GROMACS .gro file of C-alpha atoms in nm:
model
  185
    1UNK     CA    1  -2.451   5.340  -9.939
    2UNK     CA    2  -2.358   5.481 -10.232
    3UNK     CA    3  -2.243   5.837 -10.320
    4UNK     CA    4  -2.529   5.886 -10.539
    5UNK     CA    5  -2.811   5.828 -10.242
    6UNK     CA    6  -2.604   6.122 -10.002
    7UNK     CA    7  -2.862   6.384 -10.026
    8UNK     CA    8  -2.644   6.719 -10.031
    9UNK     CA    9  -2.785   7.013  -9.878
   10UNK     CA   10  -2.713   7.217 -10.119
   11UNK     CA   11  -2.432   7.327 -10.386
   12UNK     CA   12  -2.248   7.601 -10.526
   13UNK     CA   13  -2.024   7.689 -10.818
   14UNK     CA   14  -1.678   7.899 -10.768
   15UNK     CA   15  -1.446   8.007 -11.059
   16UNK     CA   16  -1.048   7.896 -11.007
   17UNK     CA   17  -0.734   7.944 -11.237
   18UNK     CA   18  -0.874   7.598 -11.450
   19UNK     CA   19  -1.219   7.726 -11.490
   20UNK     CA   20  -1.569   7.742 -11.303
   21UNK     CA   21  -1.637   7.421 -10.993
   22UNK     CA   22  -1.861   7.297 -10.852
   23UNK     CA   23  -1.929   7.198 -10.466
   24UNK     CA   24  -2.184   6.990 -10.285
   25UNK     CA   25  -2.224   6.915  -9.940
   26UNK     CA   26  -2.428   6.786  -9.662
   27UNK     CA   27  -2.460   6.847  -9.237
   28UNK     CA   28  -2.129   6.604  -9.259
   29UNK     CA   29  -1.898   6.805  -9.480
   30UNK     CA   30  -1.801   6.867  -9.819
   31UNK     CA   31  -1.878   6.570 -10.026
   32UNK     CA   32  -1.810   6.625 -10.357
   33UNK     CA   33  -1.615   6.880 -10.582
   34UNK     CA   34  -1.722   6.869 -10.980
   35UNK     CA   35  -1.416   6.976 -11.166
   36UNK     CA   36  -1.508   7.204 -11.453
   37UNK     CA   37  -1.685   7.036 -11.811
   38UNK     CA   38  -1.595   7.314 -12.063
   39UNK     CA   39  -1.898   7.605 -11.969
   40UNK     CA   40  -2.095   7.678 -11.638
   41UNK     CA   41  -2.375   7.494 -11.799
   42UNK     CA   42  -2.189   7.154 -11.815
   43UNK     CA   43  -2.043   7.153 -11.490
   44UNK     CA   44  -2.435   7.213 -11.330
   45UNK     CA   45  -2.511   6.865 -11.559
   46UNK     CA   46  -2.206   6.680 -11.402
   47UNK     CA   47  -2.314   6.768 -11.054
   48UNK     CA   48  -2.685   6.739 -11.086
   49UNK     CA   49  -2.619   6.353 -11.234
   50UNK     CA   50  -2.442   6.244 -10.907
   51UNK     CA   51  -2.721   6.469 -10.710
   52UNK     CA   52  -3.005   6.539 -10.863
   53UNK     CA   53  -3.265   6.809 -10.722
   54UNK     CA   54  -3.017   6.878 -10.511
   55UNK     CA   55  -3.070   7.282 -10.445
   56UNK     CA   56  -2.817   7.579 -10.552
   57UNK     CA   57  -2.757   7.738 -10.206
   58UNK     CA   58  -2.464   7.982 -10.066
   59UNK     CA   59  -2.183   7.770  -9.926
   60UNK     CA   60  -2.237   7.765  -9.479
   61UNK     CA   61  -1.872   7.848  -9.375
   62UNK     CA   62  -1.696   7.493  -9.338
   63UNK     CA   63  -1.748   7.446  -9.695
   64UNK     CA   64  -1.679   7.853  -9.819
   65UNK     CA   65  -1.367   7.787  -9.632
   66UNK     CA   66  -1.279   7.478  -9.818
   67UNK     CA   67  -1.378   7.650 -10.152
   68UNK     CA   68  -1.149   7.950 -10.077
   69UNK     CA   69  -0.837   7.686 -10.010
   70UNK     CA   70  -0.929   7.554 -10.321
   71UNK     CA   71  -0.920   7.862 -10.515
   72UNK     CA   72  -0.615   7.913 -10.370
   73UNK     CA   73  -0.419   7.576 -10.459
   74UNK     CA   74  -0.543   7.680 -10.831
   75UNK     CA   75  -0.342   7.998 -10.784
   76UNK     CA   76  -0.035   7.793 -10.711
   77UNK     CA   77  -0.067   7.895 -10.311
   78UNK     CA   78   0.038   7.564 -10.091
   79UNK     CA   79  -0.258   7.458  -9.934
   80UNK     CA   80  -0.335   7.186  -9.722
   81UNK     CA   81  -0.692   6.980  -9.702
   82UNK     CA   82  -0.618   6.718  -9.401
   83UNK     CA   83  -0.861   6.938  -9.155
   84UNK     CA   84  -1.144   6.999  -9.385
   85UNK     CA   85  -1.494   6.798  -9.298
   86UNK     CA   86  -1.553   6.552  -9.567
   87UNK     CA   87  -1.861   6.346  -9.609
   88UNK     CA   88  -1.704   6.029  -9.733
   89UNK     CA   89  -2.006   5.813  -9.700
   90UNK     CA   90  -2.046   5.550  -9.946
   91UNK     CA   91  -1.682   5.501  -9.990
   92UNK     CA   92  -1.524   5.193  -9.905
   93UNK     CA   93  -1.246   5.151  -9.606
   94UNK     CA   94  -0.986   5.071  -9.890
   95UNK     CA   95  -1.084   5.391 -10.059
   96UNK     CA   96  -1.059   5.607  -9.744
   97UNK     CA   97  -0.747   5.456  -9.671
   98UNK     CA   98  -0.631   5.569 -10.066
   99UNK     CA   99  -0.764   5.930  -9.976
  100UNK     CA  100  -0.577   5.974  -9.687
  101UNK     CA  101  -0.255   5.874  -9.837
  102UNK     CA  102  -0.295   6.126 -10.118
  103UNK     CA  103  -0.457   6.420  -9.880
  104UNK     CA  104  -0.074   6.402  -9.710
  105UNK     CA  105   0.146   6.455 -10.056
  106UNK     CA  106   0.265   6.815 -10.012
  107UNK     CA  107   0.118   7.014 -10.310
  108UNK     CA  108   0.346   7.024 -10.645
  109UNK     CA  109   0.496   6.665 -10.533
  110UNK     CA  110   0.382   6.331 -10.627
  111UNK     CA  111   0.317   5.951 -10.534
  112UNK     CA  112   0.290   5.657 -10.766
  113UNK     CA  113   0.051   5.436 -10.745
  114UNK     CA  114   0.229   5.149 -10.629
  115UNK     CA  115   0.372   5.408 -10.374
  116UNK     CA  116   0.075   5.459 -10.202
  117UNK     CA  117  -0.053   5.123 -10.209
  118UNK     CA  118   0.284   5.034 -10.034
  119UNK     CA  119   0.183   5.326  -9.801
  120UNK     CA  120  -0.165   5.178  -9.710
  121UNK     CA  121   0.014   4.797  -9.677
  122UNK     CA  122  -0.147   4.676  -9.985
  123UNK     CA  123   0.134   4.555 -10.190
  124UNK     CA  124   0.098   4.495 -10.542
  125UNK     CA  125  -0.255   4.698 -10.550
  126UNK     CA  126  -0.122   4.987 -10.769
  127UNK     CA  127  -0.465   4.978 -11.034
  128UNK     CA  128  -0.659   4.964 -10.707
  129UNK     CA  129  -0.526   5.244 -10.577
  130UNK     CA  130  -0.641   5.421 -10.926
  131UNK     CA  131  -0.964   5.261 -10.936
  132UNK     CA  132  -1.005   5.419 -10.616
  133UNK     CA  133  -0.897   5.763 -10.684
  134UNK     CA  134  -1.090   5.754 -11.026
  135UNK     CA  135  -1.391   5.736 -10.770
  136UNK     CA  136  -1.262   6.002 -10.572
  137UNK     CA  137  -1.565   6.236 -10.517
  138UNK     CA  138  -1.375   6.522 -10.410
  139UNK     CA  139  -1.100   6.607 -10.648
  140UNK     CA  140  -0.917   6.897 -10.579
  141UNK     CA  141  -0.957   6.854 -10.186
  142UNK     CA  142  -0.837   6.518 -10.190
  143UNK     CA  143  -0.512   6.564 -10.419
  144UNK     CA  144  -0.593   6.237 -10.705
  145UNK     CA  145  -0.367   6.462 -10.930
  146UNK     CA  146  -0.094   6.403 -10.716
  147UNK     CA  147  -0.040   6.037 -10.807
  148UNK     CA  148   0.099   5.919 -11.121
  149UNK     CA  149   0.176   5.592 -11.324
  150UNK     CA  150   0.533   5.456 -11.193
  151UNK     CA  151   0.660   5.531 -11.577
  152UNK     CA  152   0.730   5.880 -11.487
  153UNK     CA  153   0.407   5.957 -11.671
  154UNK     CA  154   0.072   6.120 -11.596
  155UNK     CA  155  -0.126   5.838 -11.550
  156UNK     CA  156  -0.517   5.845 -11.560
  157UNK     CA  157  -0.725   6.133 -11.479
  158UNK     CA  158  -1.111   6.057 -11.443
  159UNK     CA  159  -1.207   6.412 -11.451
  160UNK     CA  160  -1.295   6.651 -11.769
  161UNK     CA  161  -0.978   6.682 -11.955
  162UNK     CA  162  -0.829   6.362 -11.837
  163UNK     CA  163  -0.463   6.401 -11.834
  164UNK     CA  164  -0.409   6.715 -11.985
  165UNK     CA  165  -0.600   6.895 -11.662
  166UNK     CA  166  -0.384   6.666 -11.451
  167UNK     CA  167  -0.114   6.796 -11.559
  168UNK     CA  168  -0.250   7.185 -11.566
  169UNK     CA  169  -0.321   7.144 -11.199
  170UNK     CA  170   0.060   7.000 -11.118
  171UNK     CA  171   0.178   7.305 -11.265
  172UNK     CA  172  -0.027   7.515 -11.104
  173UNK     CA  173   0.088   7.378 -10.815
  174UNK     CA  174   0.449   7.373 -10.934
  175UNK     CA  175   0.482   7.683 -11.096
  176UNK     CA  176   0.507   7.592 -11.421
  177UNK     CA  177   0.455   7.395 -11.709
  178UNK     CA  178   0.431   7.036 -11.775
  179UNK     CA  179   0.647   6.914 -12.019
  180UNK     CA  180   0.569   6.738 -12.381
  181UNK     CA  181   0.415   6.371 -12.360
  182UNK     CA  182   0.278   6.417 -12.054
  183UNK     CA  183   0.611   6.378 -11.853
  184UNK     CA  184   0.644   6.505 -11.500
  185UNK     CA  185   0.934   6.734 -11.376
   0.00000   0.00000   0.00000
């Protein structure tokens, strides 16, 4: 099954230090997060492509929970995903295994990709391991901007603003800045 035929039961938009989300979820848990596309109006588009019709509705509890911890990781609070209800359906075994590794790097520290691929015992699957997490449907909750390119560099970023909000987000989360060229601290 793909992520596109998960019929959410609804979704809702929150604002956070890099601009206004989006959230969608079904009876299963949060299952996707829509990083922010410039305005409000944009966003709505990006989520209502992967779910269309899908209604506006206020958050049930699991899922205002998991906004708030979001919200909060934004403001440079460490927060920690690994107990939130996720509705991973449609994703592969491979990619679950990928999502898991990330959810457990501590927030301002990274992974490579090789790293994790090492982590999940698939040796030499590095662009895997970023295929997956370019997939990932919940950025944000599960940490994708936590893994970078073993060069010391960014490394891709599949969301709005590619690298550059990669980076924002690490130093959110680190307390700072990134520095020029996309290097990590």
């Amino acid at each position: 099954m793909s992520m596109l035929r998960l019929k959410p039961e609804g979704f809702a938009f929150f604002d956070t230090a890099i601009g206004r989300c989006g959230i969608a979820w079904t009876e299963r848990g949060v299952c996707g997060v829509q990083i922010p596309e410039g305005d409000e109006a944009s966003t709505r588009a990006g989520l209502l492509r992967r779910w269309p019709d899908t209604p506006e509705e206020t958050p049930p509890p699991g899922v205002a929970e998991v906004i708030e911890r979001c919200v909060a990781l934004m403001e440079g609070e460490a927060v920690d995903f690994a107990d939130c209800q996720l509705d991973l359906r449609g994703t592969s075994e491979f990619e679950r295994q990928v999502y898991s590794a990330a959810l457990a790097i501590p927030p301002g520290q990274t992974l490579t990709y090789g790293e994790i691929a090492e982590q999940i015992g698939s040796h030499g699957a590095a662009r895997a391991v970023g295929a997956a997490l370019g997939a990932n449907p919940v950025p944000i909750v599960v940490p994708c901007h936590r893994v970078t390119g073993a060069n010391g560099r960014s490394g891709g970023f599949s969301a709005p603003g590619g690298a550059k909000t990669k980076l924002r987000m690490l130093a959110i989360e680190r307390g700072g800045a990134p520095t020029p060229e996309g290097q990590l601290l």
